[in-house]
Coordinates of C-alpha atoms in Angstrom, one line a residue:
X1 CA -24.0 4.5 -38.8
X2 CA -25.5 5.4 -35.3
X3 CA -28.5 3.7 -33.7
X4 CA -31.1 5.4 -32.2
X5 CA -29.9 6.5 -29.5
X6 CA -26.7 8.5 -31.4
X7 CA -24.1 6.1 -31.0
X8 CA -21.7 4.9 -33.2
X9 CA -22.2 1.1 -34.1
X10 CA -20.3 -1.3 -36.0
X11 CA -22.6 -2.3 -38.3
X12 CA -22.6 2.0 -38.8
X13 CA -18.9 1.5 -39.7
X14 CA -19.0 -1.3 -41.7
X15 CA -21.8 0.2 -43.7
X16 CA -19.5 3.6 -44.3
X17 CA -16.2 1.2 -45.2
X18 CA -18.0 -1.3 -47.6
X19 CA -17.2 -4.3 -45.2
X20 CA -18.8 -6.7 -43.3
X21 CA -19.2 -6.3 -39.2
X22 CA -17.3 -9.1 -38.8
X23 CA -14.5 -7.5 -40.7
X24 CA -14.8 -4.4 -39.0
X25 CA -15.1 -6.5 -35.5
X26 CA -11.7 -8.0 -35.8
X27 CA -10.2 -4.9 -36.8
X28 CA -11.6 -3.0 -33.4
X29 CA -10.8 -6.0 -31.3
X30 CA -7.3 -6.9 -32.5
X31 CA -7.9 -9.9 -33.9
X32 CA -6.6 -11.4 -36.2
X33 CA -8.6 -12.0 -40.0
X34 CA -7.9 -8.5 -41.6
X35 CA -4.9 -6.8 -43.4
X36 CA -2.8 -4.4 -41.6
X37 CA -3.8 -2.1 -43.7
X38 CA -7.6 -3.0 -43.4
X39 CA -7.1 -2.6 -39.1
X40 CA -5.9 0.8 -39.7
X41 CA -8.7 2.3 -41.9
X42 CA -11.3 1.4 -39.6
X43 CA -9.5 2.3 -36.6
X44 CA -9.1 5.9 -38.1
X45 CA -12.7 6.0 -38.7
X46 CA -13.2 4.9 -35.5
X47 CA -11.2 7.5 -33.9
X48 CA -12.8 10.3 -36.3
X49 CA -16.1 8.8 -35.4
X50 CA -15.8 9.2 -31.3
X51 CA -16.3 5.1 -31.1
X52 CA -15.0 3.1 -28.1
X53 CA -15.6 -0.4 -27.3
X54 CA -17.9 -1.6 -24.6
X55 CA -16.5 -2.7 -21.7
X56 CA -18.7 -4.8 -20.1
X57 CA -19.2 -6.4 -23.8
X58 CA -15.0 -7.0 -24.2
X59 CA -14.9 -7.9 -20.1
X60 CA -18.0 -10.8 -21.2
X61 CA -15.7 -11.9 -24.4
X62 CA -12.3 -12.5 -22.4
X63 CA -14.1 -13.6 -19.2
X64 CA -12.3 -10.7 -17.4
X65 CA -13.7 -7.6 -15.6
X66 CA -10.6 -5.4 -15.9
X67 CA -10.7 -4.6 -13.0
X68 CA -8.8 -5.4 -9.7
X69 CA -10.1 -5.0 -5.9
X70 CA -8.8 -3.7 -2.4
X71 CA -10.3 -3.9 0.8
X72 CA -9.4 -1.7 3.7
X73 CA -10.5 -2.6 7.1
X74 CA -9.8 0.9 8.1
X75 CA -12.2 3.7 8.3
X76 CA -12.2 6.6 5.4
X77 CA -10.8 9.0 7.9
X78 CA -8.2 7.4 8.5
X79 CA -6.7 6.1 4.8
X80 CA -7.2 9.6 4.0
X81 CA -4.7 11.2 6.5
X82 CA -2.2 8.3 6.2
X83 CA 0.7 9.2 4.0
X84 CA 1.5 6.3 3.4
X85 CA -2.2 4.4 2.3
X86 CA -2.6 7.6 -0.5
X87 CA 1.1 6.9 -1.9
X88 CA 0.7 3.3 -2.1
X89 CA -3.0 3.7 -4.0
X90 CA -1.4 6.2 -5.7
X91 CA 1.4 4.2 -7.5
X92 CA -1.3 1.3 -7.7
X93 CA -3.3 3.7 -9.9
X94 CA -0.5 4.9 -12.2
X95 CA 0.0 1.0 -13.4
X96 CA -3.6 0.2 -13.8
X97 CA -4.2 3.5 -15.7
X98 CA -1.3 2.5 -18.0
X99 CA -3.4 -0.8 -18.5
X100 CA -6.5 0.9 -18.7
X101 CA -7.8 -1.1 -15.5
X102 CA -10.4 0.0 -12.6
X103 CA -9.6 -0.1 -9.2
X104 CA -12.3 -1.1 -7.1
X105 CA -11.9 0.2 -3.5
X106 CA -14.2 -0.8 -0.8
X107 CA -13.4 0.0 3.2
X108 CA -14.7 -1.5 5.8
X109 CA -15.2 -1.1 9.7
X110 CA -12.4 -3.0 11.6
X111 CA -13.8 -5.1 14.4
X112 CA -14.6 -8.7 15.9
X113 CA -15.3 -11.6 13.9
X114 CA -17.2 -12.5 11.4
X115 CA -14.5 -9.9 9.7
X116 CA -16.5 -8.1 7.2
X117 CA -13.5 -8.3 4.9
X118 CA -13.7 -11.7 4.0
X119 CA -17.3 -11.7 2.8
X120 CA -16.4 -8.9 0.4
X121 CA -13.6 -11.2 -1.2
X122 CA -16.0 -13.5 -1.3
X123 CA -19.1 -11.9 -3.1
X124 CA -16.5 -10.1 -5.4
X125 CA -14.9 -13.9 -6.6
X126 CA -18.5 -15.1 -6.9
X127 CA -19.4 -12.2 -9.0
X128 CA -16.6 -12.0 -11.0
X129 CA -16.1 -8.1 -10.6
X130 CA -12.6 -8.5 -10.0
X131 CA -9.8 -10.0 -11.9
X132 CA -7.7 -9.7 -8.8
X133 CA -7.0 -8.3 -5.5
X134 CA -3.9 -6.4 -3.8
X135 CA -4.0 -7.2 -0.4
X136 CA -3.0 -4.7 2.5
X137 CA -2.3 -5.3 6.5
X138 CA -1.1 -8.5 6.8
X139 CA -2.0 -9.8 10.1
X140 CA -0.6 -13.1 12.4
X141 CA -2.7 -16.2 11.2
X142 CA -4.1 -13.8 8.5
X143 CA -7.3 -16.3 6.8
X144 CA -7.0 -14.0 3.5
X145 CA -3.7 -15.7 1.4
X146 CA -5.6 -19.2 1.9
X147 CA -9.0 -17.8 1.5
X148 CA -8.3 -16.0 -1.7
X149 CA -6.8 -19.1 -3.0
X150 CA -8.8 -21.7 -2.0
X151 CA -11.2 -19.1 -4.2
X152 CA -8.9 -19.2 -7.5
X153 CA -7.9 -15.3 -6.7
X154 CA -4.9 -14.0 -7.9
X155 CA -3.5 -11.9 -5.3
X156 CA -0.3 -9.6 -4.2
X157 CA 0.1 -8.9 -0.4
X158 CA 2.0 -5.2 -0.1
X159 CA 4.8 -4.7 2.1
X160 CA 4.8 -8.9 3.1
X161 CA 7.8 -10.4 5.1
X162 CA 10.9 -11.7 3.9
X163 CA 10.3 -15.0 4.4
X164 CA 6.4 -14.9 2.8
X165 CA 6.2 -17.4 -0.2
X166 CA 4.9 -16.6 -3.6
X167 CA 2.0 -18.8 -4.5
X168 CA 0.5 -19.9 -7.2
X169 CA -1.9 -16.8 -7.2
X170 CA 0.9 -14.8 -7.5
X171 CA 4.1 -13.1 -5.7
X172 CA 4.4 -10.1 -3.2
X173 CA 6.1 -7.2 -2.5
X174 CA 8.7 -7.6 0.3
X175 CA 10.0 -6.0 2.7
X176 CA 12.8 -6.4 5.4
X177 CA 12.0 -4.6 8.2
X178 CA 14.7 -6.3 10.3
X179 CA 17.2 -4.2 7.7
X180 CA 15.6 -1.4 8.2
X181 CA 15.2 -1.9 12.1
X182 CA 19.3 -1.9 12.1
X183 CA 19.4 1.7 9.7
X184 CA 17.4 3.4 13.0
X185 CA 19.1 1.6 15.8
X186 CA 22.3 1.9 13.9
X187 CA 21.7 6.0 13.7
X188 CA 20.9 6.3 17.2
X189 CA 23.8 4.4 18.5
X190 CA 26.6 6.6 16.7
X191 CA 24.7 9.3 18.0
X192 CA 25.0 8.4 21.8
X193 CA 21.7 7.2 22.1
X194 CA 21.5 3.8 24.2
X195 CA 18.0 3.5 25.8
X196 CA 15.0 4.1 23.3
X197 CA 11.3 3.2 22.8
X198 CA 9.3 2.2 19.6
X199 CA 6.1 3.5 19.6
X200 CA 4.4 0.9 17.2
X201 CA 1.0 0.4 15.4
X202 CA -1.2 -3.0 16.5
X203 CA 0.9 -5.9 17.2
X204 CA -1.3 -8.1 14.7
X205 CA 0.3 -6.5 12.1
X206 CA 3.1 -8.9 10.7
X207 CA 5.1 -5.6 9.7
X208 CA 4.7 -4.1 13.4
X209 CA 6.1 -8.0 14.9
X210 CA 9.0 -7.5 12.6
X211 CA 10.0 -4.1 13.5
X212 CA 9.7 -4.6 17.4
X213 CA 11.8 -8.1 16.9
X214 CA 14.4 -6.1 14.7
X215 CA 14.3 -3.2 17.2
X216 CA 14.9 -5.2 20.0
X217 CA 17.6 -7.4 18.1
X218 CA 19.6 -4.7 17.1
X219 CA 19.4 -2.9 20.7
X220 CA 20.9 -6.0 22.3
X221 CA 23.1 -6.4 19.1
X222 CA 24.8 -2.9 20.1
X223 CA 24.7 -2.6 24.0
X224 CA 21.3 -0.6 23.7
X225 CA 18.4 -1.0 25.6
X226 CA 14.8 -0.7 23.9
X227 CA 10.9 -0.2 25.1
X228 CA 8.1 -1.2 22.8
X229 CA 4.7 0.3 23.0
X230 CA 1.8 -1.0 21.1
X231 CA -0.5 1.8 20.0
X232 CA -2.6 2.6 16.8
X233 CA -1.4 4.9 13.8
X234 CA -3.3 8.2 14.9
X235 CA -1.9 11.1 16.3
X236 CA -3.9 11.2 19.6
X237 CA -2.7 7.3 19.7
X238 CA 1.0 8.5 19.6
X239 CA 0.1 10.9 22.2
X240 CA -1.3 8.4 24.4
X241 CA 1.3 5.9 24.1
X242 CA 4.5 9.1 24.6
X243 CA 2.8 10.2 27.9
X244 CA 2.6 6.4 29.0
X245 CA 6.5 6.2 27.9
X246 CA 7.9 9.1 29.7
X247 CA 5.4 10.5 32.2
X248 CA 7.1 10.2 35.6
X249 CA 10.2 9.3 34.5
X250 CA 13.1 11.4 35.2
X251 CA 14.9 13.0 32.5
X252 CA 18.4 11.6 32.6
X253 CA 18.2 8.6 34.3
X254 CA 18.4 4.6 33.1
X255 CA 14.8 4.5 32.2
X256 CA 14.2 7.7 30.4
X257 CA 14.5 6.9 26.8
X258 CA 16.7 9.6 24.8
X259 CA 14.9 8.9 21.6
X260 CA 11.5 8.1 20.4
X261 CA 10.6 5.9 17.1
X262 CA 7.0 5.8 16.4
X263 CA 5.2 3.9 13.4
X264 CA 4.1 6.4 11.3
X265 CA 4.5 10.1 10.9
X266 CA 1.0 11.0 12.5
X267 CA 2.0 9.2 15.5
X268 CA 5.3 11.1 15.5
X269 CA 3.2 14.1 15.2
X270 CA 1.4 13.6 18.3
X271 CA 4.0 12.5 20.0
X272 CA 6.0 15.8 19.5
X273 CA 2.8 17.3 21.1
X274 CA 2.5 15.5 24.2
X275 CA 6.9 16.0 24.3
X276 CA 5.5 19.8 24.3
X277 CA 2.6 19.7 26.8
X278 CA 5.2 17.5 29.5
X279 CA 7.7 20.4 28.6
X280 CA 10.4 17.8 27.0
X281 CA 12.5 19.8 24.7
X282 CA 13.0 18.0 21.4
X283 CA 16.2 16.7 20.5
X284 CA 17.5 18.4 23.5
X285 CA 16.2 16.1 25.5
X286 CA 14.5 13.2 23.5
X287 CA 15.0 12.9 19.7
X288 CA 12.1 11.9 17.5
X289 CA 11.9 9.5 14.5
X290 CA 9.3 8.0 12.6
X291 CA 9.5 5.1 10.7
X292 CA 7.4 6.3 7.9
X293 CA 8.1 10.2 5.9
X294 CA 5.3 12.2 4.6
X295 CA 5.4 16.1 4.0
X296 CA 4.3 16.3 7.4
X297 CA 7.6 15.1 9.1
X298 CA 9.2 17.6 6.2
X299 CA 7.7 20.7 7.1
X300 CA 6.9 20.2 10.7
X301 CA 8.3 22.5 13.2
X302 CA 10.7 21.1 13.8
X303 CA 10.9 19.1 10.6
X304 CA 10.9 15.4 11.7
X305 CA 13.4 13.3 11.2
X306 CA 12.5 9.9 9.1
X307 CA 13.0 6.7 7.5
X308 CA 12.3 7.5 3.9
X309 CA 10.9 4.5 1.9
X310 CA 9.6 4.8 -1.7
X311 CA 5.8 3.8 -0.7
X312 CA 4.4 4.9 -4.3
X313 CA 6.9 2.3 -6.0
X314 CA 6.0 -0.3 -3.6
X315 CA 2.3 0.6 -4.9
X316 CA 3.4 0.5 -8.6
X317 CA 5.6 -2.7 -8.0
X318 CA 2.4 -4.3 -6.2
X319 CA 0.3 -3.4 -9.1
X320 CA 2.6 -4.9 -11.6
X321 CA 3.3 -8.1 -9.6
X322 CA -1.0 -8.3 -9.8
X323 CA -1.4 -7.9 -13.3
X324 CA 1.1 -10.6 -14.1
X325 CA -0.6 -13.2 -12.0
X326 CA -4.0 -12.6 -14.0
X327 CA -2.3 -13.1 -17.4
X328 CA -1.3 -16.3 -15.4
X329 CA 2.7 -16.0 -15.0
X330 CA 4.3 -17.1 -12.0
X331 CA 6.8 -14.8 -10.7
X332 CA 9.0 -14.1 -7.8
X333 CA 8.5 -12.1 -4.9
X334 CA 10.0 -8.1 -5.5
X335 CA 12.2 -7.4 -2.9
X336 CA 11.7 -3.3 -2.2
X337 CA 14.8 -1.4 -1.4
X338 CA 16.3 -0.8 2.2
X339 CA 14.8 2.7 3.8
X340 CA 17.0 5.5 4.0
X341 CA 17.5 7.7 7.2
X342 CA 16.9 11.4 6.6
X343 CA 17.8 13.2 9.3
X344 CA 16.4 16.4 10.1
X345 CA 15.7 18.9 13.5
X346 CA 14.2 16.5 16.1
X347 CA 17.4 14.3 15.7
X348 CA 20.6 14.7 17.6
X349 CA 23.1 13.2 19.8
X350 CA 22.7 12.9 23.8
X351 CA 24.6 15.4 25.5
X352 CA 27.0 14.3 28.0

């Protein structure tokens, strides 16, 4: 029943059950051949017995490596302290646990070209070690979409524009960011607000274009006036980029922003810091938002106002979008609900 090595073996179970392996092979595998009533003995013994199927043996049979891919051009350091990076991974594992599928995460260092990215797509497709990839970071003239399909890759980009079309490698998750550019200008404007500054991440990003564009549509939209700042997603980043914004310039007049919207919450984070060290009170004299909650913003002091979005279901929806393309169904793009505004201490109207 075991080989020499102690482990349970189908010809083992056959042997015990009076049947042959191939009878006891359909059974395991779920195929067809054998009575229902057949499947369930050997199952039972199966389970009694501690046996499990081989994976690599069952990946070789279905020409599938149950397994799907992401590749962060990002540093460890910094997907770790990103809220939003560990949600999103996080609701990506839920659905491939529920499928019993392995995530294969690889990072690499950002940097000049040849991007080191692409030559992990590519070993990975010519090695068959993934059934699929979820795709983060979409960038202007990003090479991945027509790499990966130009490849034969199924693939779902997370968090893609509007106006991004689903391909024959799959669909992606959407989201507006013009929509939710006009929930935060929206905010600040019935709260008196009328000149602010965005405090973005990298302008390659597709997401960070959109949000600047929306920012800037909705200011002139509603008689505001509106900075943008390029900067990265760290805290010392948002630090930087605040001092640049409002060093020198004198509280109260036409070019001192009343509020400050940064990309993420770390940003927001050290933004409220460099507010501190100018000796900027906060709201009193600038409000702070950031585009992206965490239970940092929650139980900072003062808790930070923010734009909550669902990042883990964006994760899960990604996931599930993936995992249709490899069974090989075409689907649309999943739209993700609009953000929602929760307001907390570092928000608050301008005095007059």
């Amino acid at each position: 029943m075991t080989d020499t090595a102690g482990k349970v073996t189908i010809k083992g179970l056959a042997e015990r059950l009076g049947m042959s392996k191939a009878s006891v092979s359909y059974a395991l595998n779920g195929q067809p051949g054998v009575s229902d009533a057949t499947r369930a003995r050997v199952l039972a013994l199966a389970a009694e017995l501690g046996w499990y199927a081989s994976s690599s043996a069952r990946a070789l049979s279905q020409s599938r490596s149950d397994a799907v891919g992401i590749v962060l051009a990002r540093s460890p350091e910094e997907v770790g302290s990103e809220s939003f990076y560990m949600n999103v991974l996080a609701g990506i594992e839920a659905v491939l646990s529920d499928h019993d599928m392995n995530l294969m995460l690889r990072m690499v260092a950002p940097g000049p070209e040849p991007r080191r990215d692409l030559g992990v797509y590519r070993r990975w497709a010519g090695e068959r070690r993934v059934d699929g990839v979820i795709v983060f970071d979409h960038t202007v003239d990003d090479p991945r979409p027509s790499m990966l399909a130009a490849l034969g890759m199924p693939h779902v980009l997370v968090g893609a524009a509007v106006d991004a079309e689903p391909s024959a490698f799959g669909a992606n998750t959407t989201v507006d960011q013009g929509r939710d550019a006009g929930t935060v200008m929206e905010a600040l404007h019935r709260l008196g607000h009328r000149h602010v500054a965005y405090v973005s991440g990298p302008q390659r990003l597709t997401h960070e274009a959109a949000r600047a564009a929306g920012v800037h549509a909705h200011a002139a939209r509603l008689g505001m006036t509106a900075a943008v700042s390029h900067s990265n997603y760290t805290a010392d980043d948002g630090a930087k980029a605040t001092i640049a914004v409002v060093a020198g310039v004198v509280p109260g007049s036409a070019l001192f922003p009343t509020a400050l919207v940064y990309g993420n919450d770390l940003m927001a984070m050290g933004g409220l810091r460099a507010l501190k060290q100018l000796g900027l009170a906060v709201p009193g004299q600038v409000s702070v938002l950031s585009w992206d909650d965490s239970i940092l913003c929650q139980l900072g002091s003062p808790s930070v106002a923010a734009l909550a979005r669902n990042t883990m279901d964006l994760g899960r929806r990604s996931a599930q979008l993936l995992l249709e393309a490899v069974a090989g169904h075409h689907c649309a793009n999943a739209a993700m609900p609009a953000g929602v505004l929760q307001v907390r201490e570092t928000l608050a109207g301008v005095l007059p």
